[in-house]
mmCIF file of C-alpha atoms in Angstrom:
data_model
loop_
_atom_site.group_PDB
_atom_site.id
_atom_site.type_symbol
_atom_site.label_atom_id
_atom_site.label_comp_id
_atom_site.label_asym_id
_atom_site.label_seq_id
_atom_site.Cartn_x
_atom_site.Cartn_y
_atom_site.Cartn_z
ATOM 1 C CA MET T 1 -70.953 -30.668 -56.812
ATOM 2 C CA SER T 2 -72.627 -27.679 -56.053
ATOM 3 C CA ILE T 3 -73.844 -29.616 -52.984
ATOM 4 C CA ALA T 4 -70.258 -30.676 -52.171
ATOM 5 C CA MET T 5 -69.238 -26.359 -52.492
ATOM 6 C CA GLY T 6 -71.425 -25.333 -50.544
ATOM 7 C CA ASP T 7 -70.707 -27.368 -47.531
ATOM 8 C CA PHE T 8 -66.662 -26.256 -47.940
ATOM 9 C CA GLN T 9 -68.056 -22.707 -47.848
ATOM 10 C CA GLN T 10 -69.820 -23.228 -44.883
ATOM 11 C CA PHE T 11 -66.680 -25.136 -43.957
ATOM 12 C CA GLU T 12 -63.846 -22.442 -44.728
ATOM 13 C CA GLN T 13 -66.930 -19.573 -42.440
ATOM 14 C CA ASP T 14 -66.998 -22.180 -39.250
ATOM 15 C CA PHE T 15 -62.954 -22.267 -39.402
ATOM 16 C CA TYR T 16 -61.348 -18.774 -39.965
ATOM 17 C CA GLN T 17 -63.662 -17.343 -36.970
ATOM 18 C CA SER T 18 -61.084 -15.345 -35.624
ATOM 19 C CA GLY T 19 -62.060 -12.284 -37.524
ATOM 20 C CA TYR T 20 -59.605 -12.122 -40.065
ATOM 21 C CA TYR T 21 -60.130 -12.090 -44.164
ATOM 22 C CA ILE T 22 -57.615 -12.154 -47.167
ATOM 23 C CA ASP T 23 -59.462 -8.856 -47.846
ATOM 24 C CA ASP T 24 -58.431 -6.932 -44.421
ATOM 25 C CA GLN T 25 -54.525 -7.164 -46.068
ATOM 26 C CA GLY T 26 -54.372 -3.767 -47.397
ATOM 27 C CA GLN T 27 -55.400 -2.426 -43.440
ATOM 28 C CA VAL T 28 -51.899 -2.856 -42.171
ATOM 29 C CA ALA T 29 -48.655 -1.047 -43.640
ATOM 30 C CA TYR T 30 -44.938 -2.310 -42.645
ATOM 31 C CA ASP T 31 -42.025 -0.729 -43.912
ATOM 32 C CA TYR T 32 -38.939 -2.980 -43.489
ATOM 33 C CA GLY T 33 -36.294 -0.227 -45.344
ATOM 34 C CA ASP T 34 -34.407 0.616 -42.033
ATOM 35 C CA GLY T 35 -35.499 -2.350 -39.769
ATOM 36 C CA TYR T 36 -37.913 -0.946 -37.215
ATOM 37 C CA ASP T 37 -41.570 -0.790 -36.661
ATOM 38 C CA HIS T 38 -41.824 2.364 -37.005
ATOM 39 C CA ASN T 39 -45.266 2.614 -33.839
ATOM 40 C CA PRO T 40 -45.606 5.979 -32.106
ATOM 41 C CA GLU T 41 -45.401 4.149 -28.927
ATOM 42 C CA TYR T 42 -41.608 3.184 -30.012
ATOM 43 C CA GLU T 43 -40.288 6.724 -31.628
ATOM 44 C CA ASP T 44 -37.057 7.599 -31.678
ATOM 45 C CA ASP T 45 -36.645 10.506 -28.391
ATOM 46 C CA GLY T 46 -33.120 10.800 -29.296
ATOM 47 C CA ILE T 47 -31.880 8.722 -26.446
ATOM 48 C CA ASP T 48 -28.692 6.370 -28.078
ATOM 49 C CA VAL T 49 -29.300 2.377 -26.725
ATOM 50 C CA SER T 50 -26.110 1.653 -29.520
ATOM 51 C CA MET T 51 -24.423 -1.647 -27.500
ATOM 52 C CA PRO T 52 -21.047 -1.342 -27.147
ATOM 53 C CA GLY T 53 -19.057 -3.762 -29.868
ATOM 54 C CA VAL T 54 -22.202 -3.852 -31.781
ATOM 55 C CA PHE T 55 -21.441 -3.678 -35.705
ATOM 56 C CA THR T 56 -22.907 0.035 -37.295
ATOM 57 C CA PRO T 57 -23.169 -0.424 -40.834
ATOM 58 C CA SER T 58 -23.740 3.106 -41.914
ATOM 59 C CA THR T 59 -20.238 3.626 -40.387
ATOM 60 C CA GLY T 60 -18.808 0.207 -41.199
ATOM 61 C CA GLN T 61 -16.998 0.456 -37.499
ATOM 62 C CA ALA T 62 -18.279 -1.080 -34.559
ATOM 63 C CA PHE T 63 -18.964 1.233 -32.191
ATOM 64 C CA GLN T 64 -17.031 1.742 -29.389
ATOM 65 C CA PRO T 65 -18.628 3.797 -25.981
ATOM 66 C CA SER T 66 -16.936 6.716 -24.746
ATOM 67 C CA LYS T 67 -15.407 6.932 -21.570
ATOM 68 C CA PRO T 68 -16.960 9.891 -19.084
ATOM 69 C CA ALA T 69 -14.484 12.717 -18.781
ATOM 70 C CA GLY T 70 -12.006 12.529 -16.223
ATOM 71 C CA THR T 71 -12.900 8.781 -15.032
ATOM 72 C CA TYR T 72 -9.283 7.494 -15.761
ATOM 73 C CA LEU T 73 -7.933 9.896 -14.014
ATOM 74 C CA TYR T 74 -9.160 8.027 -10.723
ATOM 75 C CA THR T 75 -8.573 5.248 -8.734
ATOM 76 C CA ALA T 76 -11.921 3.257 -6.960
ATOM 77 C CA GLY T 77 -12.652 4.348 -3.671
ATOM 78 C CA THR T 78 -10.525 7.410 -4.079
ATOM 79 C CA ASP T 79 -10.738 11.280 -4.585
ATOM 80 C CA ARG T 80 -7.322 11.550 -6.087
ATOM 81 C CA SER T 81 -5.546 11.034 -9.041
ATOM 82 C CA PHE T 82 -2.647 8.907 -10.040
ATOM 83 C CA GLU T 83 -0.830 12.199 -10.264
ATOM 84 C CA GLU T 84 -1.120 12.803 -6.684
ATOM 85 C CA GLU T 85 -1.102 9.347 -5.864
ATOM 86 C CA PRO T 86 2.164 8.753 -2.945
ATOM 87 C CA PRO T 87 5.472 6.341 -4.277
ATOM 88 C CA LEU T 88 4.750 2.780 -3.243
ATOM 89 C CA LEU T 89 7.747 2.356 -1.482
ATOM 90 C CA GLU T 90 6.408 5.587 0.681
ATOM 91 C CA GLU T 91 2.744 3.674 1.413
ATOM 92 C CA LEU T 92 4.829 1.138 2.753
ATOM 93 C CA GLY T 93 6.501 3.190 5.040
ATOM 94 C CA ILE T 94 9.563 3.137 3.144
ATOM 95 C CA ASN T 95 10.762 6.666 2.758
ATOM 96 C CA PHE T 96 14.735 6.284 1.919
ATOM 97 C CA GLU T 97 15.074 10.328 2.032
ATOM 98 C CA HIS T 98 14.389 9.681 6.065
ATOM 99 C CA ILE T 99 16.444 6.725 6.469
ATOM 100 C CA TRP T 100 19.645 8.548 5.910
ATOM 101 C CA GLN T 101 17.911 11.965 7.862
ATOM 102 C CA LYS T 102 17.617 9.232 10.923
ATOM 103 C CA THR T 103 21.210 8.135 9.641
ATOM 104 C CA LEU T 104 22.884 11.041 9.642
ATOM 105 C CA THR T 105 21.527 11.746 12.999
ATOM 106 C CA VAL T 106 22.994 8.705 14.058
ATOM 107 C CA LEU T 107 26.414 9.511 12.889
ATOM 108 C CA ASN T 108 26.215 12.831 14.207
ATOM 109 C CA PRO T 109 25.262 13.573 17.288
ATOM 110 C CA MET T 110 25.985 17.221 18.102
ATOM 111 C CA MET T 111 23.395 17.125 14.909
ATOM 112 C CA PRO T 112 20.112 18.362 16.342
ATOM 113 C CA ALA T 113 17.041 15.440 15.472
ATOM 114 C CA ASP T 114 13.900 16.206 14.177
ATOM 115 C CA GLY T 115 10.897 14.499 16.171
ATOM 116 C CA SER T 116 9.009 14.731 13.325
ATOM 117 C CA ILE T 117 10.448 12.361 11.488
ATOM 118 C CA MET T 118 11.871 10.632 14.145
ATOM 119 C CA ASN T 119 7.907 10.102 16.055
ATOM 120 C CA GLU T 120 7.647 7.698 12.719
ATOM 121 C CA THR T 121 6.933 3.599 12.716
ATOM 122 C CA ASP T 122 10.001 2.757 10.590
ATOM 123 C CA LEU T 123 11.545 -0.911 11.444
ATOM 124 C CA THR T 124 13.119 -0.428 7.461
ATOM 125 C CA GLY T 125 16.404 0.544 8.194
ATOM 126 C CA PRO T 126 16.633 -0.924 12.241
ATOM 127 C CA ILE T 127 16.019 -5.108 10.594
ATOM 128 C CA LEU T 128 18.631 -3.915 7.693
ATOM 129 C CA PHE T 129 20.800 -2.917 10.661
ATOM 130 C CA CYS T 130 19.819 -6.026 12.471
ATOM 131 C CA ILE T 131 20.391 -8.455 9.629
ATOM 132 C CA ALA T 132 24.261 -6.421 8.766
ATOM 133 C CA LEU T 133 25.072 -6.896 12.751
ATOM 134 C CA GLY T 134 24.590 -10.138 12.723
ATOM 135 C CA ALA T 135 25.907 -10.564 9.124
ATOM 136 C CA THR T 136 29.485 -9.167 10.439
ATOM 137 C CA LEU T 137 29.163 -11.609 13.614
ATOM 138 C CA LEU T 138 28.771 -14.640 11.359
ATOM 139 C CA MET T 139 31.426 -13.099 9.228
ATOM 140 C CA ALA T 140 34.362 -13.453 12.529
ATOM 141 C CA GLY T 141 32.809 -16.779 13.406
ATOM 142 C CA LYS T 142 29.614 -16.138 15.770
ATOM 143 C CA SER T 143 26.513 -16.922 14.496
ATOM 144 C CA HIS T 144 24.810 -14.793 16.979
ATOM 145 C CA PHE T 145 21.630 -13.905 15.234
ATOM 146 C CA GLY T 146 19.353 -15.241 17.575
ATOM 147 C CA TYR T 147 20.805 -12.786 20.359
ATOM 148 C CA VAL T 148 20.395 -10.091 18.280
ATOM 149 C CA TYR T 149 17.081 -10.507 17.682
ATOM 150 C CA GLY T 150 16.111 -11.847 20.950
ATOM 151 C CA ILE T 151 18.355 -8.996 22.856
ATOM 152 C CA SER T 152 16.396 -6.450 20.819
ATOM 153 C CA ALA T 153 13.365 -7.351 21.208
ATOM 154 C CA ILE T 154 13.655 -7.860 24.721
ATOM 155 C CA GLY T 155 15.560 -4.150 25.231
ATOM 156 C CA CYS T 156 12.792 -2.297 23.397
ATOM 157 C CA MET T 157 10.308 -3.861 25.671
ATOM 158 C CA ALA T 158 12.447 -2.307 29.078
ATOM 159 C CA MET T 159 12.317 0.489 26.930
ATOM 160 C CA TYR T 160 9.085 1.224 26.050
ATOM 161 C CA THR T 161 8.047 0.658 29.360
ATOM 162 C CA LEU T 162 10.401 3.022 31.008
ATOM 163 C CA LEU T 163 9.223 5.901 28.481
ATOM 164 C CA THR T 164 5.800 5.222 28.943
ATOM 165 C CA MET T 165 6.616 6.349 32.656
ATOM 166 C CA LEU T 166 8.917 9.207 32.476
ATOM 167 C CA SER T 167 7.024 10.720 29.195
ATOM 168 C CA SER T 168 4.074 13.216 29.701
ATOM 169 C CA LEU T 169 3.328 12.047 25.842
ATOM 170 C CA THR T 170 2.086 8.415 24.660
ATOM 171 C CA VAL T 171 4.527 6.875 23.104
ATOM 172 C CA SER T 172 4.164 3.697 20.768
ATOM 173 C CA TYR T 173 6.601 0.841 20.923
ATOM 174 C CA GLY T 174 7.720 0.695 16.626
ATOM 175 C CA CYS T 175 8.749 4.168 17.784
ATOM 176 C CA VAL T 176 11.515 3.052 20.083
ATOM 177 C CA ALA T 177 12.255 0.213 18.213
ATOM 178 C CA SER T 178 12.674 1.785 14.926
ATOM 179 C CA VAL T 179 15.161 5.049 17.493
ATOM 180 C CA LEU T 180 16.910 1.782 19.021
ATOM 181 C CA GLY T 181 17.475 0.385 15.968
ATOM 182 C CA TYR T 182 18.633 3.282 13.884
ATOM 183 C CA CYS T 183 21.245 4.158 16.648
ATOM 184 C CA LEU T 184 22.762 0.244 16.101
ATOM 185 C CA LEU T 185 24.107 1.384 13.321
ATOM 186 C CA PRO T 186 28.045 2.189 15.663
ATOM 187 C CA MET T 187 27.663 -1.008 16.572
ATOM 188 C CA VAL T 188 27.642 -2.610 13.506
ATOM 189 C CA ALA T 189 31.281 -0.268 12.915
ATOM 190 C CA LEU T 190 32.288 -2.231 15.734
ATOM 191 C CA SER T 191 31.830 -5.116 14.656
ATOM 192 C CA ALA T 192 33.222 -5.281 10.988
ATOM 193 C CA PHE T 193 35.760 -3.859 12.314
ATOM 194 C CA ALA T 194 36.483 -7.112 14.562
ATOM 195 C CA VAL T 195 35.813 -8.826 11.572
ATOM 196 C CA ILE T 196 39.774 -7.698 10.328
ATOM 197 C CA PHE T 197 41.397 -7.075 14.018
ATOM 198 C CA SER T 198 41.200 -8.257 17.386
ATOM 199 C CA LEU T 199 39.030 -6.355 19.813
ATOM 200 C CA GLN T 200 40.745 -8.531 22.819
ATOM 201 C CA GLY T 201 42.525 -6.490 24.199
ATOM 202 C CA ILE T 202 42.911 -2.050 25.610
ATOM 203 C CA ILE T 203 42.421 -0.805 22.543
ATOM 204 C CA GLY T 204 39.203 -2.641 21.442
ATOM 205 C CA THR T 205 37.803 -2.280 24.817
ATOM 206 C CA VAL T 206 38.640 1.290 24.549
ATOM 207 C CA LEU T 207 36.829 1.127 21.093
ATOM 208 C CA ALA T 208 33.790 -1.091 22.819
ATOM 209 C CA LEU T 209 32.735 1.452 24.851
ATOM 210 C CA LEU T 210 33.273 3.820 22.753
ATOM 211 C CA VAL T 211 31.198 2.849 20.366
ATOM 212 C CA ILE T 212 28.393 2.391 23.726
ATOM 213 C CA GLY T 213 28.779 6.115 24.596
ATOM 214 C CA TRP T 214 28.387 6.956 20.860
ATOM 215 C CA CYS T 215 24.804 4.930 20.530
ATOM 216 C CA SER T 216 23.703 5.409 23.900
ATOM 217 C CA PHE T 217 24.011 9.545 23.599
ATOM 218 C CA SER T 218 22.613 9.578 20.060
ATOM 219 C CA ALA T 219 19.593 7.232 21.535
ATOM 220 C CA SER T 220 18.681 9.509 23.825
ATOM 221 C CA LYS T 221 19.220 12.706 22.142
ATOM 222 C CA ILE T 222 16.314 11.424 19.422
ATOM 223 C CA PHE T 223 13.634 10.560 23.001
ATOM 224 C CA ILE T 224 14.097 14.100 25.088
ATOM 225 C CA SER T 225 13.237 15.504 21.256
ATOM 226 C CA THR T 226 10.657 13.578 20.003
ATOM 227 C CA LEU T 227 8.376 13.111 23.456
ATOM 228 C CA ALA T 228 9.515 17.141 24.912
ATOM 229 C CA MET T 229 11.912 15.136 28.253
ATOM 230 C CA GLU T 230 14.169 18.187 28.390
ATOM 231 C CA GLY T 231 16.460 17.662 30.858
ATOM 232 C CA GLN T 232 16.244 13.728 31.033
ATOM 233 C CA GLN T 233 18.846 13.091 28.802
ATOM 234 C CA LEU T 234 21.095 11.246 31.057
ATOM 235 C CA LEU T 235 18.022 9.307 32.764
ATOM 236 C CA VAL T 236 17.185 7.921 29.302
ATOM 237 C CA ALA T 237 20.516 7.295 27.974
ATOM 238 C CA TYR T 238 21.440 5.507 31.102
ATOM 239 C CA PRO T 239 19.262 2.349 30.243
ATOM 240 C CA CYS T 240 20.287 2.641 26.601
ATOM 241 C CA ALA T 241 23.907 1.808 27.436
ATOM 242 C CA LEU T 242 23.252 -0.691 29.246
ATOM 243 C CA LEU T 243 21.293 -2.565 26.064
ATOM 244 C CA TYR T 244 24.018 -1.374 23.467
ATOM 245 C CA GLY T 245 26.712 -2.893 26.841
ATOM 246 C CA VAL T 246 24.686 -6.548 25.742
ATOM 247 C CA PHE T 247 25.577 -6.010 22.057
ATOM 248 C CA ALA T 248 29.455 -4.642 22.586
ATOM 249 C CA LEU T 249 29.752 -7.820 24.991
ATOM 250 C CA LEU T 250 28.563 -10.625 21.833
ATOM 251 C CA THR T 251 31.411 -8.214 19.642
ATOM 252 C CA VAL T 252 33.781 -8.021 21.817
ATOM 253 C CA PHE T 253 34.060 -11.716 22.971
#
């Protein structure tokens, strides 16, 4: 039996070669009171490492991270606050105040045109007026939507070429289309009048001539004020009269 116990002790010493003995357990102290190991290398240095949404036992509430001051006032990629952002319609190029001012300028040929507003490439009003002209022609039994858009496109290209050669300032195709489209408003009124009354007579011819002069005068006034073409209004009004004369023919006949 003593030989067997001696062999077991020798086996036990040979088995534990790592240097770990049961008597050494008291040398390492652990504190599990707060759930953390107080190793000097991992002492709290004052930095908050709490994760968003982590439950905090001391308060009984989930941790919610605070937003940096002023971050809710700004949008991505810009330095402007939401209060300084322009309206959505203005960002899309739709300004009802400018549309109304341009409409008043067309309706009142004697009203001076504001060159800064007229130089905008606003096509909202012209598109609406072209649709209104086609709709009133359709109400009179004339389906000319294709003619209206086709003549408008060709007329805008012709006027753009002419104004580029006459003006010393740079003119854009959108500006030309915008002005010619707004000045189409009196022609829309003539087409609406033709729905109820016939224009194939002396009265209709006189009204058509007056509307052509109205449209061409308003368009030439806006062009010379926008492009600084003083003294050339009649030269610009003539091709405008030819363009609006084609629309008058569609309206009368």
